[in-house]
Each structure stands twice: as structure tokens, then as C-alpha cells.
mmCIF file of C-alpha atoms in Angstrom:
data_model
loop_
_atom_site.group_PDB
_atom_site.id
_atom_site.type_symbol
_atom_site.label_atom_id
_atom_site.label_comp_id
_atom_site.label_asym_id
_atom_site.label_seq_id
_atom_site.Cartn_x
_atom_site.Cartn_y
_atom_site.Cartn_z
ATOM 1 C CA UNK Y 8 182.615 129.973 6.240
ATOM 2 C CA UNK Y 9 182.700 126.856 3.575
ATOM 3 C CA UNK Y 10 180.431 124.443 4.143
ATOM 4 C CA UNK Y 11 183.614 121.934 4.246
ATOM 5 C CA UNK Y 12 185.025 124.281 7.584
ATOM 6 C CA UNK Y 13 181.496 123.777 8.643
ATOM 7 C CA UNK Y 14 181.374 120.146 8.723
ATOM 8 C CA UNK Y 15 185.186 119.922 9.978
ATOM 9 C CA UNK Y 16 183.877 122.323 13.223
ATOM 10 C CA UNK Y 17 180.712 120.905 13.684
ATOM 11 C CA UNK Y 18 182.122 117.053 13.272
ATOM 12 C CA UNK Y 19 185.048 117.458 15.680
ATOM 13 C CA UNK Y 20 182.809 119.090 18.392
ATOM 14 C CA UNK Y 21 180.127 117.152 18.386
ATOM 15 C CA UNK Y 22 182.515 113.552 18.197
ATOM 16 C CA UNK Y 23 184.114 114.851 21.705
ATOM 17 C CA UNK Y 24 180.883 115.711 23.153
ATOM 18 C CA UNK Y 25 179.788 112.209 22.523
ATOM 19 C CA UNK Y 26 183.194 111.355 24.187
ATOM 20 C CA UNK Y 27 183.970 109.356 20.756
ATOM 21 C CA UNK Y 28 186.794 108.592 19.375
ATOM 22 C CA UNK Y 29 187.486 108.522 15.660
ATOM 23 C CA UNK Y 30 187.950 105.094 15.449
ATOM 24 C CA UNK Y 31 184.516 104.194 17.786
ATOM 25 C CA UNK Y 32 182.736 106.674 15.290
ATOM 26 C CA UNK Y 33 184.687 105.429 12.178
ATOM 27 C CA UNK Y 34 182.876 102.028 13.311
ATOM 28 C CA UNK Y 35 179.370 103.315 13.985
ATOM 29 C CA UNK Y 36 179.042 105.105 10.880
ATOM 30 C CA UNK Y 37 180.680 102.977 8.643
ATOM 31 C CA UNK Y 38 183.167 105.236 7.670
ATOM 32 C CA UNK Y 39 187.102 104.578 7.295
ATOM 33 C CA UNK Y 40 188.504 106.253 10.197
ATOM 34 C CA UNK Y 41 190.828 108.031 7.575
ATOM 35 C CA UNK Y 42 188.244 109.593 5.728
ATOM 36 C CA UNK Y 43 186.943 111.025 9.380
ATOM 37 C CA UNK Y 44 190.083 112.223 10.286
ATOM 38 C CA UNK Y 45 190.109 114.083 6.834
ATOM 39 C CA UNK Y 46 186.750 115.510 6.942
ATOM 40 C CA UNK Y 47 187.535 116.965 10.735
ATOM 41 C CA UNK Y 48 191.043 118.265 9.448
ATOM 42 C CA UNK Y 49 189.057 120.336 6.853
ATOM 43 C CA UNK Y 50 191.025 118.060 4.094
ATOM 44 C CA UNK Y 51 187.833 116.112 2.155
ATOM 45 C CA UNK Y 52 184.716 117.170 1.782
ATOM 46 C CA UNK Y 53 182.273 114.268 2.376
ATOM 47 C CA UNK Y 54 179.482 113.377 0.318
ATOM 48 C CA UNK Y 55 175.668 113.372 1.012
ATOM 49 C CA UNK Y 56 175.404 110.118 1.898
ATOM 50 C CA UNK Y 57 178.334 110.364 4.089
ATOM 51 C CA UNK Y 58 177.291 113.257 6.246
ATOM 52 C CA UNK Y 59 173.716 111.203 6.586
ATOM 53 C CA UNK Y 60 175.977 107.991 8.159
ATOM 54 C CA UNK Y 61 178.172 109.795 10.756
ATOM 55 C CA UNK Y 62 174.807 112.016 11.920
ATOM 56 C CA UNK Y 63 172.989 108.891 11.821
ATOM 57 C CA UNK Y 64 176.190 107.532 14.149
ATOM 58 C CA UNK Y 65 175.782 110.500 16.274
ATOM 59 C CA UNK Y 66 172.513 110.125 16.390
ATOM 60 C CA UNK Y 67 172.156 113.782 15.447
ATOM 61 C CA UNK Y 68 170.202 115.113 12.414
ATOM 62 C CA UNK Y 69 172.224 115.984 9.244
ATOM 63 C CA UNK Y 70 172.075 119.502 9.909
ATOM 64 C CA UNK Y 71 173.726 118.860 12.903
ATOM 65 C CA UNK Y 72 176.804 118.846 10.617
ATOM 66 C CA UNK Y 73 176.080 121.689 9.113
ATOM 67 C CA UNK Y 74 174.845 124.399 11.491
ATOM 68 C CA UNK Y 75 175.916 127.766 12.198
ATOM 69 C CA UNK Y 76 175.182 130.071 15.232
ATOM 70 C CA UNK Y 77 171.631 132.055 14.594
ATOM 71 C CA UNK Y 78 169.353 135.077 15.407
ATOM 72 C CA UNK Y 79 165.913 134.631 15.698
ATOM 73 C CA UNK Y 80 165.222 136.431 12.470
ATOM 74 C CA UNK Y 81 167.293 134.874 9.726
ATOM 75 C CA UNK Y 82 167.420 135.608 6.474
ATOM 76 C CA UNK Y 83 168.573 133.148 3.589
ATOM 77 C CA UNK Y 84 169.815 134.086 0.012
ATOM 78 C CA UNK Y 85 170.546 131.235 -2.324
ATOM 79 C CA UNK Y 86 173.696 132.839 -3.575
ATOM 80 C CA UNK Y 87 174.720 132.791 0.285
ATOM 81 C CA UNK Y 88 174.376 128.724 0.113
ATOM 82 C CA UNK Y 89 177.007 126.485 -0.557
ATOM 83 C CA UNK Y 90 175.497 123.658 -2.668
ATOM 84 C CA UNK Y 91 176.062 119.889 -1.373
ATOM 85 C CA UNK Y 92 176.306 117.930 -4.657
ATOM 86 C CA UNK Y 93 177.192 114.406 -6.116
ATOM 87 C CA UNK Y 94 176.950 114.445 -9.659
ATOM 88 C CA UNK Y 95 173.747 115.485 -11.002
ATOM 89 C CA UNK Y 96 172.358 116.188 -7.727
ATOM 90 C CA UNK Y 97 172.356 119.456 -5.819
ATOM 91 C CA UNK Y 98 171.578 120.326 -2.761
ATOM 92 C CA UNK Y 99 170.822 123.765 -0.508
ATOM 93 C CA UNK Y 100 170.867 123.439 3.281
ATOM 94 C CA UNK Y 101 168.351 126.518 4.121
ATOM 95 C CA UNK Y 102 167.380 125.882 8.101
ATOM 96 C CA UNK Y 103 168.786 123.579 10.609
ATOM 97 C CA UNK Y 104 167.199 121.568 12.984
ATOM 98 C CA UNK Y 105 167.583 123.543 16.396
ATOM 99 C CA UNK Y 106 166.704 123.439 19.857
ATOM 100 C CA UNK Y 107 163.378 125.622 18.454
ATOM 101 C CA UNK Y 108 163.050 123.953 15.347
ATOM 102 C CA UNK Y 109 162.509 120.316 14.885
ATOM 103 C CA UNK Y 110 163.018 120.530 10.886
ATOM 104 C CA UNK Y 111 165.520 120.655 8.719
ATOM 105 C CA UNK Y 112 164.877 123.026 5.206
ATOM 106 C CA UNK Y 113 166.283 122.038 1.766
ATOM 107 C CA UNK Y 114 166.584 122.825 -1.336
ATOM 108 C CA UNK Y 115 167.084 119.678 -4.014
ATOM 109 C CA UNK Y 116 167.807 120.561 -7.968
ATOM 110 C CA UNK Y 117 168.267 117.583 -10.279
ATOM 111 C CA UNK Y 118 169.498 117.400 -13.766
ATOM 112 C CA UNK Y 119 168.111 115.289 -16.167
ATOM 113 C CA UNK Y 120 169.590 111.832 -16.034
ATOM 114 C CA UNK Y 121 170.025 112.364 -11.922
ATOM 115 C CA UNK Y 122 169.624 109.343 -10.087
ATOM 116 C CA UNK Y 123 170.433 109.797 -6.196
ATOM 117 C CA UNK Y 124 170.055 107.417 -3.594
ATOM 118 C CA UNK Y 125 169.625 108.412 -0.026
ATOM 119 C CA UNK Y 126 170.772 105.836 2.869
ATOM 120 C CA UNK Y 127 167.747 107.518 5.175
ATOM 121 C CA UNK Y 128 167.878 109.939 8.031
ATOM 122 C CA UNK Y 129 167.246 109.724 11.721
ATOM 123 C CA UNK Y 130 164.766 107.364 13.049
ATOM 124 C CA UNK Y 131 161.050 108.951 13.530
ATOM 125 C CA UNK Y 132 161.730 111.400 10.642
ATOM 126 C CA UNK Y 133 159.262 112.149 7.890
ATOM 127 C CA UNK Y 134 160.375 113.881 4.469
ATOM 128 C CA UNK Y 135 158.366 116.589 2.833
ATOM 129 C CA UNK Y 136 158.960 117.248 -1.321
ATOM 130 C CA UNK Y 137 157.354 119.403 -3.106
ATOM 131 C CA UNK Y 138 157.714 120.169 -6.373
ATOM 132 C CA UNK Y 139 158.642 123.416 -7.888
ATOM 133 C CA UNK Y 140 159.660 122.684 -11.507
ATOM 134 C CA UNK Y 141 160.191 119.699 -13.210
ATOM 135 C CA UNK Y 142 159.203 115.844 -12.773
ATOM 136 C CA UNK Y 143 160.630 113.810 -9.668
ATOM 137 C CA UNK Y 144 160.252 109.791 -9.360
ATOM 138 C CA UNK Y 145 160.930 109.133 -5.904
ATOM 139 C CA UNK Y 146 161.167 105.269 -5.067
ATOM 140 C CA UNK Y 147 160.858 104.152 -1.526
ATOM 141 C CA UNK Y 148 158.983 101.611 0.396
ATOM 142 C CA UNK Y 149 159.426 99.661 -2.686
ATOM 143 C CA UNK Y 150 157.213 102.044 -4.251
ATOM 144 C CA UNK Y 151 157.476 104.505 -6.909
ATOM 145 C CA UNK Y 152 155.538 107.803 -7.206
ATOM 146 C CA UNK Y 153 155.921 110.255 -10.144
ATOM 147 C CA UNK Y 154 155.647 113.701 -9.361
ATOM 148 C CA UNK Y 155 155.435 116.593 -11.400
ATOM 149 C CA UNK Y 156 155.351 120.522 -10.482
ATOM 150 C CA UNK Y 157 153.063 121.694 -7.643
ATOM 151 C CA UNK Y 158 152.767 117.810 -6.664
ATOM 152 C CA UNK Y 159 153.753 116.471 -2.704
ATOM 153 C CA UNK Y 160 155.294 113.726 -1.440
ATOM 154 C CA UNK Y 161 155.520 112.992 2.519
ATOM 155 C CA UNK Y 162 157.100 109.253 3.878
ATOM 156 C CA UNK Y 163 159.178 107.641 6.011
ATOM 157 C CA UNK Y 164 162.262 109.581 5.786
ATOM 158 C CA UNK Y 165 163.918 106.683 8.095
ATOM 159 C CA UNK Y 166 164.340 103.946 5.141
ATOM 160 C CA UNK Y 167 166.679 104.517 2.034
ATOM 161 C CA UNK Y 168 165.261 106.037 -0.881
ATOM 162 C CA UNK Y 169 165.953 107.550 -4.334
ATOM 163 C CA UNK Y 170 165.024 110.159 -6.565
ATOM 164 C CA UNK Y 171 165.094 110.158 -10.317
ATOM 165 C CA UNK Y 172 165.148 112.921 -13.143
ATOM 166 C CA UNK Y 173 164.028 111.151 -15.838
ATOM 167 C CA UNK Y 174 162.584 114.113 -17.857
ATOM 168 C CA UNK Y 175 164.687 116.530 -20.303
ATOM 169 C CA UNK Y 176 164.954 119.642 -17.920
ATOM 170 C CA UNK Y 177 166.234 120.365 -14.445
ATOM 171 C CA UNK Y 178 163.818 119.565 -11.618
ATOM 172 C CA UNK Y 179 163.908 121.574 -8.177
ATOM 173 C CA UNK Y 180 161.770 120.968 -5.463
ATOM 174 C CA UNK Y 181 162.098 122.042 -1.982
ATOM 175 C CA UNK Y 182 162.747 119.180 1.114
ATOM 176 C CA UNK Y 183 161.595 119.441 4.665
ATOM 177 C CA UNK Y 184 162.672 116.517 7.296
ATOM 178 C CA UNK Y 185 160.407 117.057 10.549
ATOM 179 C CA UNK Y 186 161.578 114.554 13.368
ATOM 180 C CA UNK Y 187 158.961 113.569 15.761
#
């Protein structure tokens, strides 16, 4: 399944669970109540940032959105992935958070020139980054931190905050949210 059926599934069921309707969740989230319809219908495919506002209007973790049914052994293969991506940024949704698992399990691959702003995830979440090849700035807090391979990052993965790819080559690194 697409990740785009995914989202339509997971979006749909979890709005009537809530007992929402799409123009109460339209207004939580900050989203036009036509683009929800759309994204439940299977008919857009929401960005990044979008999927972080309606599970931050659920008050659900992004993977929420995304999840699938699993076994208790579960193997991964990249090629397997559908990528999330808005422009130079690309992202791999590995693990969900679960009953079992209170994580989510990324990977992140930037281009060179990337800049990608995230609007922040679920209160009392941390973000882990690691970096696998590359250079990363993150900014956040205010702050910025330059990263290159092998480096690790963890903050407040509450508040907005950006990544950069300033270098000449494609960074990747690998993103874990924990929620406490």
C-alpha cells in the first residue's frame, strides 16, 4: 500500500474515533477542510509539515498517520519505503510509535542546498539525529549546532526547528522521536 492510501486510511479512522468532524479537525490543525477531505479521499498527498499539524490536532504522533498492522519481528528494506519528501528533503518512515513502542524511526537524506523547517511534534517528545554521512546544521532553540558524520544531536522535539545542507554532497542521518 502507498504511503498516500496509508495516510487516507489511517486519517479517516482515527478523525471518527476522535468523533471529529472534518471541519472541527480542519480548525484544530490548521488545515483547509478541503485539503482534509482530499488527503482522506486518497486525492493529495500532504506534505511533512502537514501530516505533523493534523497528528499534532489529533494529538497522535506522526506515525500515527502512517502505520500499518505488525508482527513482532519486522523486517524493513529501504527499497520497501515510500519516501516523504518536499524538495530537497527526504524522508523514510522505518518504525511507528505503537502500543509497545514509544518511538518513532526515521530516516532523513538532504541534498545540498536543503533547507527544511519542521513545525515540531507532540508535546514531551525528544528528537534523536545522528549522523551518517554528510554535514547537518540543525537550528532550534534559537540555536544552531553543526554536525558532521558520526556526530548526535538530542532536543526538544516539541518546538519548530530546521535543518540545513549547506555542504556540496547529500547528507543522511537517521531520526528517532521518543515521547515521554
Amino acid at each position: 500500500m502507498e504511503a498516500g492510501e496509508i495516510i487516507a486510511y489511517n486519517l479517516k479512522r482515527l478523525r471518527n474515533e476522535k468523533n471529529l468532524t472534518l471541519g472541527q479537525l480542519a480548525n484544530l490543525a490548521g488545515v483547509s477542510k478541503v485539503v482534509l477531505s482530499q488527503i482522506e479521499k486518497g486525492e493529495a498527498n500532504p506534505t511533512i509539515n502537514t501530516i505533523w499539524k493534523i497528528a499534532g490536532a489529533l494529538q497522535l504522533p506522526y506515525s500515527a498517520l502512517l502505520e500499518t498492522q505488525e508482527k513482532a519481528t519486522v523486517q524493513i528494506r529501504k527499497k520497501e519505503i515510500s519516501a516523504l519528501s518536499e524538495d530537497k528533503y527526504h524522508i523514510f518512515h522505518y518504525y511507528a510509535k505503537t502500543a509497545d513502542r514509544n518511538f518513532e524511526l526515521y530516516q532523513m537524506e538532504a541534498e545540498p542546498g536543503c533547507e527544511h523547517t519542521s513545525v515540531g511534534h507532540s508535546t514531551n517528545s525528544f528528537e534523536y539525529l545522528m549522523v551518517l554521512k554528510g554535514e547537518l546544521i540543525l537550528e532550534t532553540g534559537g540555536e544552531e549546532y553543526f554536525l558532521k558524520k558520526d556526530d548526535a544531536i538530542c532536543f526538544d522535539g516539541s518546538v519548530s526547528h530546521s535543518y540545513k545542507n549547506v555542504g556540496k554532497k547529500d547528507a543522511k542521518a537517521v531520526m528517532l522521536i521518543h515521547y515521554r
